[in-house]
Structures are given as C-alpha cells and as structure tokens.
Amino acid sequence: MTETGAEERRLLARRRLAERIFKRLGQAATFFGVGVLGVLLVDVFSDGLPRLGWEFLTSFPSRRPETAGIYTALIGSLWMLSVTAALAFPLGVGAAVYLEEYSRRSRLDRVIEINIANLAGVPSIIYGLLGLEVFVRIMSPLTGGRSVLSGGMTMALLVMPIIIIASREALRAVPDSLRQGGYALGATRWQVVSRLVVPSAMPGILTGTILALARAIGETAPLITIGALTYVAFVPELSLAGLQTPFTALPIQIFNWVSRPQAGFHVNAAAGIVVLLVVLITMNAAAVLLRNRYQRRGMD
Amino acid sequence: MTSQALAAPLGLPVKIAVNGLTVHYGQALGLDGVTLDIPVNRVTALIGPSGCGKSTFLRCLNRMNDHIPGIRIEGQVSIDGVQLYAEDVDPVMLRRQVGMVFQKSNPFPKSIFENVAFGPRLHGVRERSTLQEIVERSLRQAALWDEVADRLEGSALELSGGQQQRLCIARALAVEPEVLLMDEPASALDPIATAKIEELIQELKDSYTIVIVTHNMQQAARVSDFTAYFYLGKLVEFGSTETLFTTPSRPETEDYITGRFG
C-alpha cells in the first residue's frame, strides 16, 4: 500500500464515522417522540383503564365521580362530527375540484389559493370567535344558539381548508394522461372530472377528510368559545330540533373533569382521554384501511 | 419553393385539408404555415426530429391543443370540408369523429369492459346489450378480443403494455370515429407488441383515415402510404412513402432519412 492509500482509508473512516453518528442521532430523535407518547399512554391507561366500562360509556354526567359517565359527551362529539363532515366534505371537495380542474389561474384564483393556505394556519380559537358571532348569535333562529349545529358548523369552517388542501393534492396526483384520454373520446370537462378524475382521487380525498375530522374531534378551544355546555344531562335527538339543542363534547368533558378538585374526577378524565384516543385511532385506522383497499383494487 | 407546392394533389379523395396552419406557444413558434392534404383511408406518417412540430400538428387535428394555456392557432383545418376551428364547431363533438391513441398507453383504472364502453356511455348509450356489442366489436377490431374475452371484468391495468395499447385503440374505435390519430403508439413497446400494432394499423386503414406520428423511420416505411417530413415547425416534404424514402426531392429529407442527423 502506498502512502496515499493510507490517507484515503483515513478519510473513508472519518466519512463512515459521520454516518454512524448521524444514524444514532436520528434514532435518538425518533425514540424521543415515541417515548413521550409511550409515557403519556402508560400514565393515562393506568389511571383511566380501571374506571372504563360499559357503565362509564352509557352514564350521564353526575356530581358524584363514581356514577358520572361520558355518554352525552361521546354522543355529542359524534353528532357534531357528522354535521361537520356533512358540511365540510362537499364544500371542501367542491372548492378543490374548482381550483384544480376549472380555475384558469387568474389573479382572483391565486388570491383565493393563498387565502386558503393561510386559513389552514389560523388558530382554532379564532374560528371559535367567528362561530360565536355568526352561528350562535346572528343565526340563532336557525341554529338554536349554542347548539350541536353551531358547533358542527364552526368545526366545518375549521377543517375545510385542510380538506381543500388534501383534496387538491389528491387531484393533482391524478396523471394528466387520464384526462387527455377522456377528452380524446369526446368527454366534456364535467364528464372527465366526474367519471375519471374524482374517482381516481377519491382514496386521497377520503383519507385527507378523515384526518381533518380527526383533528376536529380533539379541538377544544372553539367549542369553549362558542359556549358548549359542560353539564348536559340529555342526548340530542335525531332530528332538526335535536340539532338545535345544547351539547357537550369529549374534550370539553375531559377539560371540565380535570379542573375539578376531587381525585375521582381526575380518574374520570383519564378514562375520557382513553375514549377520545380510541375514537381517534379508529378514525386514523379507517383512513389507512380505505387507502390500502383502493390501492390494491386500483379500480372503482 | 412555397409550402403550397408541397400539398400537390395526390390523386386521392382528401379527408383532412390543412392550409397555412401556424401555432404559437406564447412567443415560441410550434408550427409555421403547414399546408397538407391527408387522403382518405390511407396511413399518413409524420416524421422528423424531436420538437419539429409533428405532435403539435397531430393535436391540431382533434383540437387537443385547445387546453394548453397561451397557445395561438392560425390557419385552416377541415375534415370533409368542415372547418375545425369555426365558431360553431364544438371540440367535444369533433373528438368523437377523430379518435386518438397516445404514446404511453393510458387505460382508465376500470375494468376492460368499462374502458371500451366509456366512450359510448359518454355519448348516451345505456342498454347493456348494445354496450356489449360495441365492446366485442371494438376489441375484435383491435385484435384483442381473443386474449381478453374471458376476463372483461378484470382490471385494464393488469394487461401487458402491448395489450393496454391495443385496448386504448379499441376504446378509441368504440365511438366509431372516421379518423384515427396515433402519437408514437408503439414507442414504449417491445418489438413483438410493436409488430402487432403495425399489423393492426394495416387492417384498420380500410375503414379509417390514419395519421401516425413516429420516431422510427423503418416503422414509417413499413406502415404508411404517405409520409410528411417536418423540421423546425415547417413541413419540408410530403409525398408517397415510397418516393420520399427512395428518391426524396429535398436534400434535408435525404439527410434525415439516411440518418445523417436527427
């Protein structure tokens, strides 16, 4: 071996060392995040799991922690989420389809685009204030004030930008050759969009929507702002009148229990967090399953 | 020599008449005053180096260029005497008459049956029995029926590359066009699949007027009756394939076909 050979090997060793150091640092960063999540889960589950049971899920709130349950909050959250999905999905997907497939990139369209990106970053409490003024106060004859409907509408505003952005990405991922193939057969733009582009983008659109809704179910600030109650001893009916009744939601109930002095309520809060986590994980799993299913089939 | 002289009468009925076709993309010139008559029920090949305007020309024949932002199209194109760029012509109706097959096969992510039935459905055919007839006829025309008859409900994406391209041809034929435009239909295929496509073109030309863009000069010589050589947006030479490949009248054409450049 010549001297330059030795020099080269020394340099190579240094490069290898840098690689090993970076790999370890990356691992440490990953385990930090996973570790924090693990500590949180262990803490919450050890406190809350013993309290959890069918009775906890089906009981109304109470002054006594041992008889208090999460029923109204769980149903309230699911109700609100349905309203949110029913409003935000068509509006969000409609806006995304317009911006991706129809817009001619005029100045106005660009202004709209930038605004949507900004809206996605607006703090959720601002949406709460907007919902309080518009839905709870101005539109109270329609919404019934601090109601499920107002809550769902406020959440719909909050998640709509996220749905628009996710849907636009899904639409943009549809290869242009598909559109060209449709046009070449004499399809109108609407036929190309409705029969080819949107069905192809649907897995991405649904995944984005579910993830956006998963965010909505954990949001607390806007609900506090619009004045969702913390003590609701009834479940909203399945009717328009039911939509106009006051409600509570999981994060609100948890927040309320945590802020009580009795230790029994803290256990309830932990159990409530477990319920919220289960709902969240179910939604995320549904998003993953949906995506895999469509990817495997590759056809509508 | 003006471009007018290049469109000398071919002694055959004309299907597509192109007169002074000029295309600008923004500031860039895509096509420069092309005049050309495409005869009915023959295969006309468009050859030339990349960027010479042959694909632009092809896409003017079914107005697929309309969607490109900033494009400006001047001159006249007519099919059977009807001006394509006249005010009252709807490109959607035009594209039903002028089918197109792309360089990269682009089957829809649907079943084989739904791919072929897509065009007829667009135009309002609903009855299952009619659709079945159209699908079988089109697949037979595209020489694909025997290979897929037992799996029409299977995904089109599971077919081989050559089968996918023939499916795209069947899909284009299903709306009963009169003209078939092909943009390098075999450039992504292996020699065996290419041979099948070429054979198919020969069979189809009795019923359709075919215009094919190709990078492959042997292919142009094999499949076409007439050849147009494009260079830098201009039509350099147009004539019967035999004449153009054996005794080209322009030195540029000879340089290109003998492989001296391009």
XYZ file of C-alpha atoms in Angstrom:
562
model
C 0.000 0.000 0.000
C 1.226 3.442 -0.863
C 1.011 6.446 1.403
C -1.954 7.921 -0.500
C -3.782 4.636 0.074
C -3.413 5.068 3.825
C -4.584 8.673 3.545
C -7.653 7.585 1.606
C -8.524 4.967 4.185
C -8.248 7.529 6.979
C -10.662 9.840 5.129
C -13.037 6.980 4.475
C -13.055 6.079 8.160
C -14.000 9.663 9.005
C -16.855 9.607 6.499
C -18.100 6.323 7.950
C -17.914 7.774 11.451
C -20.022 10.783 10.411
C -22.584 8.392 9.005
C -22.754 6.351 12.212
C -23.125 9.483 14.351
C -25.951 10.791 12.212
C -27.741 7.444 12.323
C -27.583 7.385 16.144
C -28.813 10.995 16.405
C -31.734 10.203 14.093
C -32.604 7.158 16.186
C -32.473 9.196 19.376
C -34.805 11.821 17.891
C -37.254 9.124 16.816
C -37.242 7.377 20.187
C -37.757 10.690 21.984
C -41.064 11.226 20.186
C -42.180 7.623 20.623
C -41.043 7.679 24.248
C -43.098 10.755 25.122
C -46.153 9.155 23.534
C -45.457 5.932 25.464
C -45.219 7.740 28.825
C -48.483 9.568 28.085
C -50.274 6.351 27.145
C -48.992 4.403 30.168
C -49.972 7.254 32.502
C -53.451 7.687 31.037
C -54.201 3.980 30.726
C -53.030 3.092 34.247
C -55.261 5.843 35.667
C -58.230 5.502 33.360
C -58.495 1.873 32.327
C -59.879 0.552 35.643
C -62.636 3.176 35.502
C -63.536 2.286 31.927
C -66.520 0.035 31.331
C -69.907 -0.150 29.700
C -71.384 1.828 32.586
C -68.921 4.694 32.126
C -69.763 4.863 28.426
C -73.531 4.888 28.957
C -73.882 7.079 32.069
C -74.882 10.699 32.154
C -72.695 13.265 33.952
C -73.110 13.492 37.706
C -71.911 15.371 40.777
C -70.519 12.109 42.143
C -67.418 10.989 40.216
C -68.135 7.266 40.653
C -71.507 7.479 38.889
C -70.538 10.090 36.284
C -70.209 8.858 32.704
C -69.192 10.099 29.293
C -72.343 9.205 27.359
C -73.548 12.717 26.473
C -70.046 13.895 25.552
C -69.387 10.891 23.314
C -72.711 11.198 21.514
C -72.293 14.988 21.340
C -68.874 14.597 19.707
C -70.139 12.045 17.193
C -73.185 14.194 16.394
C -71.085 17.283 15.917
C -68.652 15.381 13.757
C -71.462 14.190 11.478
C -72.612 17.786 10.965
C -69.010 18.826 10.303
C -68.462 16.048 7.765
C -71.780 16.688 6.002
C -70.884 20.359 5.531
C -67.108 20.356 5.105
C -66.806 17.390 2.724
C -68.946 18.703 -0.177
C -67.732 22.280 0.282
C -64.084 21.293 0.572
C -64.091 18.830 -2.316
C -66.108 21.244 -4.468
C -63.600 24.028 -3.869
C -60.679 21.695 -4.556
C -62.213 20.458 -7.822
C -62.829 24.022 -8.948
C -59.313 25.172 -8.102
C -57.575 22.164 -9.671
C -59.762 21.369 -12.658
C -61.621 24.527 -13.650
C -59.720 27.573 -12.438
C -57.796 29.393 -15.149
C -55.215 30.596 -12.617
C -56.469 34.165 -12.789
C -55.385 36.770 -10.261
C -58.558 36.170 -8.233
C -57.925 32.420 -8.181
C -54.403 32.963 -6.911
C -55.670 35.255 -4.143
C -58.173 32.546 -3.148
C -55.418 29.920 -3.139
C -53.158 31.939 -0.857
C -56.058 32.657 1.474
C -56.958 29.002 1.806
C -53.376 28.164 2.709
C -53.477 30.926 5.319
C -56.838 29.820 6.703
C -55.398 26.374 7.396
C -52.940 28.053 9.767
C -55.380 30.314 11.632
C -55.548 29.409 15.367
C -58.680 27.427 16.150
C -59.848 29.906 18.797
C -60.327 32.497 16.043
C -62.767 30.109 14.359
C -64.482 29.799 17.719
C -64.948 33.572 17.908
C -66.274 33.629 14.341
C -68.672 30.796 15.139
C -69.829 32.557 18.292
C -70.691 35.736 16.414
C -72.110 34.274 13.199
C -73.660 30.916 14.127
C -74.505 31.350 17.809
C -75.665 34.982 17.741
C -76.638 36.154 14.246
C -78.011 32.829 13.010
C -79.525 31.746 16.320
C -83.102 31.426 14.969
C -81.771 28.756 12.627
C -79.099 27.128 14.759
C -80.745 27.469 18.153
C -77.745 29.287 19.643
C -75.119 27.210 21.467
C -76.153 24.031 19.716
C -74.790 20.920 18.036
C -75.435 22.655 14.730
C -73.403 25.740 15.674
C -70.575 23.543 16.926
C -70.581 21.422 13.780
C -70.653 24.471 11.532
C -67.763 26.086 13.389
C -65.734 22.872 13.134
C -66.615 22.642 9.432
C -65.030 26.068 8.873
C -62.002 24.929 10.806
C -61.361 21.737 8.843
C -62.466 22.933 5.407
C -59.075 24.419 4.450
C -57.400 21.147 5.425
C -59.855 19.156 3.307
C -59.338 21.525 0.376
C -55.566 21.221 0.557
C -55.617 17.412 0.900
C -58.156 17.058 -1.923
C -56.158 19.318 -4.221
C -53.085 17.205 -3.633
C -55.069 14.050 -4.416
C -56.454 15.611 -7.608
C -53.019 16.802 -8.664
C -51.694 13.258 -8.281
C -54.109 12.002 -10.956
C -51.979 11.607 -14.092
C -52.794 14.052 -16.867
C -52.835 11.183 -19.366
C -56.133 10.096 -17.800
C -57.722 13.487 -18.527
C -56.285 13.506 -22.045
C -57.673 10.034 -22.672
C -61.114 11.222 -21.605
C -61.055 14.377 -23.723
C -59.859 12.413 -26.750
C -63.026 10.311 -26.547
C -65.200 13.406 -26.674
C -65.834 13.858 -22.952
C -66.788 17.269 -21.633
C -64.790 18.709 -18.776
C -67.525 17.735 -16.324
C -67.536 14.152 -17.637
C -63.768 13.941 -17.319
C -63.893 15.332 -13.777
C -66.829 13.301 -12.510
C -66.110 9.960 -14.192
C -62.320 9.830 -14.258
C -60.529 12.381 -12.118
C -62.592 12.451 -8.923
C -62.989 8.637 -8.689
C -59.224 8.253 -9.092
C -58.556 10.882 -6.451
C -61.199 9.584 -4.031
C -58.910 7.480 -1.797
C -56.683 10.508 -1.211
C -59.670 12.788 -0.703
C -61.271 10.438 1.843
C -58.013 9.943 3.710
C -57.499 13.693 3.944
C -61.072 14.208 5.078
C -60.874 11.605 7.830
C -57.603 13.042 9.116
C -59.153 16.524 9.095
C -62.169 15.224 11.049
C -59.814 13.526 13.492
C -58.400 16.946 14.170
C -61.878 18.361 14.694
C -62.786 15.765 17.322
C -59.854 16.778 19.505
C -60.372 20.539 19.184
C -61.428 22.209 22.411
C -60.814 25.935 22.116
C -63.502 26.761 19.536
C -66.089 24.776 21.497
C -65.297 26.629 24.698
C -65.567 29.895 22.784
C -68.967 29.153 21.305
C -70.064 28.013 24.745
C -70.649 24.296 24.546
C -72.008 23.318 27.955
C -70.051 21.189 30.392
C -73.032 19.646 32.095
C -75.590 18.152 29.732
C -77.982 15.612 31.175
C -79.633 14.617 27.905
C -78.663 13.378 24.471
C -79.661 15.396 21.369
C -82.488 13.792 19.436
C -82.022 12.540 15.875
C -83.946 15.429 14.327
C -83.592 19.049 13.276
C -84.815 20.043 16.719
C -82.142 17.778 18.196
C -79.508 19.622 16.180
C -80.624 22.874 17.786
C -80.150 21.656 21.367
C -77.145 22.401 23.578
C -74.453 19.779 23.726
C -71.121 18.831 25.177
C -68.174 17.082 23.588
C -65.365 14.761 24.701
C -62.562 17.327 25.059
C -64.891 19.711 26.914
C -65.938 16.995 29.349
C -62.310 15.983 29.919
C -61.282 19.592 30.479
C -64.129 20.020 32.950
C -63.216 16.890 34.930
C -59.538 17.746 35.065
C -60.303 21.147 36.560
C -62.372 19.674 39.436
C -60.704 19.278 42.856
C -61.921 15.702 43.607
C -59.459 12.949 42.671
C -62.299 10.764 41.409
C -62.948 13.189 38.567
C -59.265 13.056 37.573
C -59.660 9.304 37.116
C -62.761 10.011 35.014
C -60.729 12.456 32.921
C -58.110 9.767 32.261
C -60.847 7.338 31.235
C -62.332 10.039 28.989
C -58.946 10.536 27.327
C -58.797 6.797 26.626
C -62.226 7.013 24.953
C -61.105 10.017 22.888
C -57.899 8.214 21.868
C -59.835 5.126 20.826
C -62.138 7.247 18.632
C -59.095 8.989 17.105
C -57.202 5.768 16.452
C -60.319 4.207 14.921
C -60.626 7.125 12.517
C -56.946 7.053 11.555
C -57.109 3.292 11.058
C -60.166 3.746 8.840
C -58.173 6.236 6.746
C -55.297 3.776 6.337
C -57.622 0.847 5.534
C -59.509 2.891 2.986
C -56.317 3.922 1.241
C -54.938 0.390 1.133
C -58.213 -1.018 -0.150
C -58.370 1.396 -3.083
C -54.689 0.985 -3.855
C -54.983 -2.778 -4.014
C -58.020 -2.776 -6.240
C -56.819 0.039 -8.480
C -60.290 0.420 -9.952
C -63.640 1.866 -8.980
C -40.398 26.652 -53.104
C -43.540 27.566 -51.180
C -45.275 25.235 -48.814
C -48.272 25.406 -51.134
C -46.455 23.313 -53.673
C -45.913 20.573 -51.105
C -49.614 19.833 -50.973
C -49.693 18.783 -54.578
C -52.845 16.851 -55.452
C -52.342 13.218 -54.626
C -54.999 11.962 -56.950
C -56.967 10.617 -53.988
C -60.043 11.933 -52.178
C -58.929 14.252 -49.377
C -60.127 13.598 -45.818
C -58.287 16.310 -43.941
C -57.225 19.539 -45.632
C -54.745 21.723 -43.760
C -53.983 25.177 -45.040
C -51.368 27.565 -43.629
C -51.524 26.102 -40.112
C -49.398 28.175 -37.733
C -49.172 27.539 -33.990
C -47.524 29.722 -31.354
C -46.904 28.682 -27.756
C -46.619 32.095 -26.138
C -43.661 33.568 -28.016
C -42.348 30.253 -29.339
C -43.277 29.080 -32.811
C -44.572 25.499 -32.875
C -45.795 25.183 -36.444
C -45.036 27.502 -39.330
C -47.527 27.691 -42.174
C -48.125 23.992 -42.787
C -50.247 23.100 -45.814
C -51.045 19.457 -46.356
C -53.860 17.253 -47.700
C -54.366 13.912 -45.941
C -56.021 11.293 -48.173
C -58.961 9.200 -47.048
C -58.494 5.572 -45.910
C -54.742 5.700 -46.058
C -51.997 5.785 -43.450
C -50.110 9.053 -43.365
C -46.925 9.109 -41.248
C -45.457 12.253 -39.733
C -41.710 12.026 -39.184
C -38.996 14.402 -38.067
C -36.644 15.054 -35.138
C -37.949 15.836 -31.624
C -39.563 19.246 -31.352
C -40.191 19.536 -35.097
C -43.907 20.101 -34.627
C -45.294 16.737 -35.708
C -47.149 16.119 -32.430
C -48.404 19.697 -32.392
C -49.727 19.156 -35.892
C -51.426 15.900 -34.900
C -53.111 17.516 -31.901
C -54.477 20.308 -34.071
C -56.491 17.704 -35.963
C -58.734 16.963 -32.963
C -58.239 20.273 -31.164
C -56.472 18.637 -28.235
C -54.223 21.696 -28.164
C -57.118 23.906 -27.078
C -56.424 23.280 -23.390
C -52.821 24.480 -23.497
C -52.577 27.934 -21.904
C -51.116 30.636 -24.127
C -51.496 28.722 -27.391
C -52.430 30.570 -30.599
C -53.614 28.628 -33.630
C -53.965 30.262 -37.056
C -54.781 28.850 -40.464
C -57.390 26.338 -41.535
C -58.027 22.686 -40.887
C -61.035 20.973 -42.375
C -62.339 17.428 -42.287
C -64.692 16.538 -45.144
C -64.871 20.249 -45.897
C -65.977 21.251 -42.362
C -63.736 23.853 -40.741
C -62.481 22.552 -37.377
C -61.737 25.966 -35.942
C -65.009 27.577 -36.989
C -67.025 29.287 -34.260
C -69.842 26.768 -34.288
C -67.701 23.641 -34.051
C -67.774 22.016 -30.624
C -64.449 20.267 -29.936
C -66.337 17.671 -27.878
C -68.324 16.565 -30.952
C -65.245 16.770 -33.160
C -63.266 14.389 -30.959
C -65.961 11.797 -31.389
C -65.170 11.780 -35.116
C -61.423 11.932 -34.620
C -60.103 9.279 -32.261
C -56.687 9.423 -30.676
C -54.152 6.948 -29.315
C -51.333 8.262 -27.156
C -47.653 7.471 -26.882
C -47.973 5.999 -23.426
C -50.990 3.731 -23.153
C -53.429 5.319 -20.733
C -56.137 2.817 -19.832
C -58.588 4.114 -17.252
C -58.381 2.470 -13.816
C -61.522 0.476 -14.583
C -62.376 -2.930 -15.988
C -61.547 -3.838 -19.593
C -65.255 -3.688 -20.432
C -65.707 -0.259 -18.845
C -62.666 1.098 -20.685
C -64.143 0.283 -24.071
C -67.688 1.209 -23.032
C -66.521 4.557 -21.653
C -66.825 6.485 -24.918
C -70.264 5.121 -25.917
C -71.506 5.808 -22.368
C -70.305 9.414 -22.640
C -72.438 9.806 -25.716
C -75.528 8.383 -24.096
C -75.556 4.638 -24.861
C -77.189 2.939 -21.866
C -78.514 -0.500 -22.832
C -76.254 -3.252 -21.643
C -76.780 -5.362 -24.780
C -75.772 -2.504 -27.097
C -72.703 -1.797 -24.988
C -71.771 -5.470 -25.073
C -71.986 -5.499 -28.864
C -69.855 -2.367 -29.148
C -67.254 -3.703 -26.725
C -66.934 -7.028 -28.557
C -66.799 -5.406 -31.989
C -64.170 -2.855 -30.899
C -61.999 -5.430 -29.153
C -62.151 -7.677 -32.222
C -61.176 -4.751 -34.453
C -58.234 -4.057 -32.174
C -57.199 -7.760 -32.297
C -57.566 -8.069 -28.544
C -60.843 -9.978 -28.172
C -59.348 -13.473 -28.102
C -56.940 -12.512 -25.341
C -59.442 -10.826 -23.015
C -62.855 -12.317 -23.825
C -62.879 -14.362 -20.618
C -61.856 -11.519 -18.317
C -63.721 -8.448 -19.457
C -64.486 -7.552 -15.844
C -60.801 -7.715 -14.860
C -58.797 -4.532 -14.366
C -57.343 -3.000 -17.512
C -54.220 -2.179 -15.530
C -53.349 -5.887 -15.289
C -52.870 -6.198 -19.064
C -49.386 -6.148 -20.619
C -48.091 -2.952 -22.200
C -48.918 -4.063 -25.727
C -52.384 -5.246 -24.692
C -53.017 -1.935 -22.928
C -52.145 -0.041 -26.090
C -54.491 -2.225 -28.167
C -57.164 -1.652 -25.511
C -56.672 2.097 -25.994
C -57.131 1.576 -29.735
C -60.318 -0.436 -29.073
C -61.509 2.343 -26.766
C -60.940 4.919 -29.488
C -62.722 2.750 -32.090
C -65.761 2.233 -29.856
C -67.096 5.734 -30.594
C -66.881 4.976 -34.339
C -64.517 7.716 -35.434
C -63.634 8.332 -39.079
C -60.096 9.448 -38.398
C -57.603 7.818 -36.033
C -54.669 9.856 -34.760
C -51.733 7.952 -33.280
C -48.970 9.698 -31.396
C -45.996 7.298 -31.407
C -48.284 4.410 -30.454
C -45.526 1.787 -30.321
C -42.560 3.738 -28.979
C -42.908 2.244 -25.493
C -43.441 -1.340 -26.679
C -41.166 -4.300 -27.371
C -40.658 -5.495 -30.984
C -43.349 -8.215 -30.834
C -46.009 -5.885 -29.422
C -44.912 -3.265 -31.964
C -45.371 -5.732 -34.818
C -48.913 -6.436 -33.611
C -49.772 -2.749 -33.539
C -48.333 -2.270 -37.034
C -50.306 -5.208 -38.348
C -53.407 -3.728 -36.768
C -52.811 -0.371 -38.456
C -52.719 -2.144 -41.814
C -56.066 -3.781 -41.096
C -57.703 -0.593 -39.850
C -56.780 1.609 -42.771
C -59.532 0.149 -44.963
C -62.121 1.721 -42.683
C -60.291 4.684 -41.166
C -58.074 7.547 -42.171
C -54.987 7.118 -40.014
C -52.382 9.721 -39.152
C -49.419 8.402 -37.193
C -46.514 10.233 -35.608
C -43.421 8.096 -35.341
C -39.785 8.461 -34.412
C -38.973 5.214 -36.072
C -38.296 5.618 -39.803
C -38.459 1.901 -40.512
C -41.884 1.939 -38.960
C -42.992 4.837 -41.152
C -41.681 2.963 -44.194
C -43.459 -0.248 -43.153
C -46.905 1.034 -42.221
C -47.586 4.228 -44.126
C -48.734 5.082 -47.630
C -47.750 8.729 -47.367
C -45.094 10.434 -45.311
C -44.634 14.038 -44.252
C -41.231 15.188 -43.043
C -41.299 18.054 -40.534
C -38.350 20.123 -39.419
C -38.346 23.149 -37.097
C -42.105 23.593 -37.367
C -42.127 23.523 -41.154
C -43.336 20.831 -43.499
C -40.255 20.066 -45.574
C -41.550 17.359 -47.835
C -44.727 15.377 -48.320
C -45.336 12.550 -50.732
C -45.883 8.857 -51.129
C -43.812 6.922 -48.628
C -42.036 5.034 -51.373
C -40.951 8.185 -53.188
C -39.961 10.004 -50.015
C -37.772 7.170 -48.799
C -36.192 6.254 -52.150
C -35.929 9.496 -54.080
C -36.586 12.422 -51.748
C -36.759 15.713 -53.618
C -35.203 17.774 -50.848
C -31.650 17.320 -49.562
C -32.785 17.914 -45.917
C -35.159 14.975 -46.168
C -32.439 12.759 -47.531
C -30.088 13.778 -44.716
C -32.697 12.844 -42.157
C -33.840 9.533 -43.596
C -30.312 8.356 -44.226
C -29.506 9.084 -40.604
C -27.052 11.881 -41.235
C -28.757 13.841 -38.435
C -31.803 13.669 -36.220
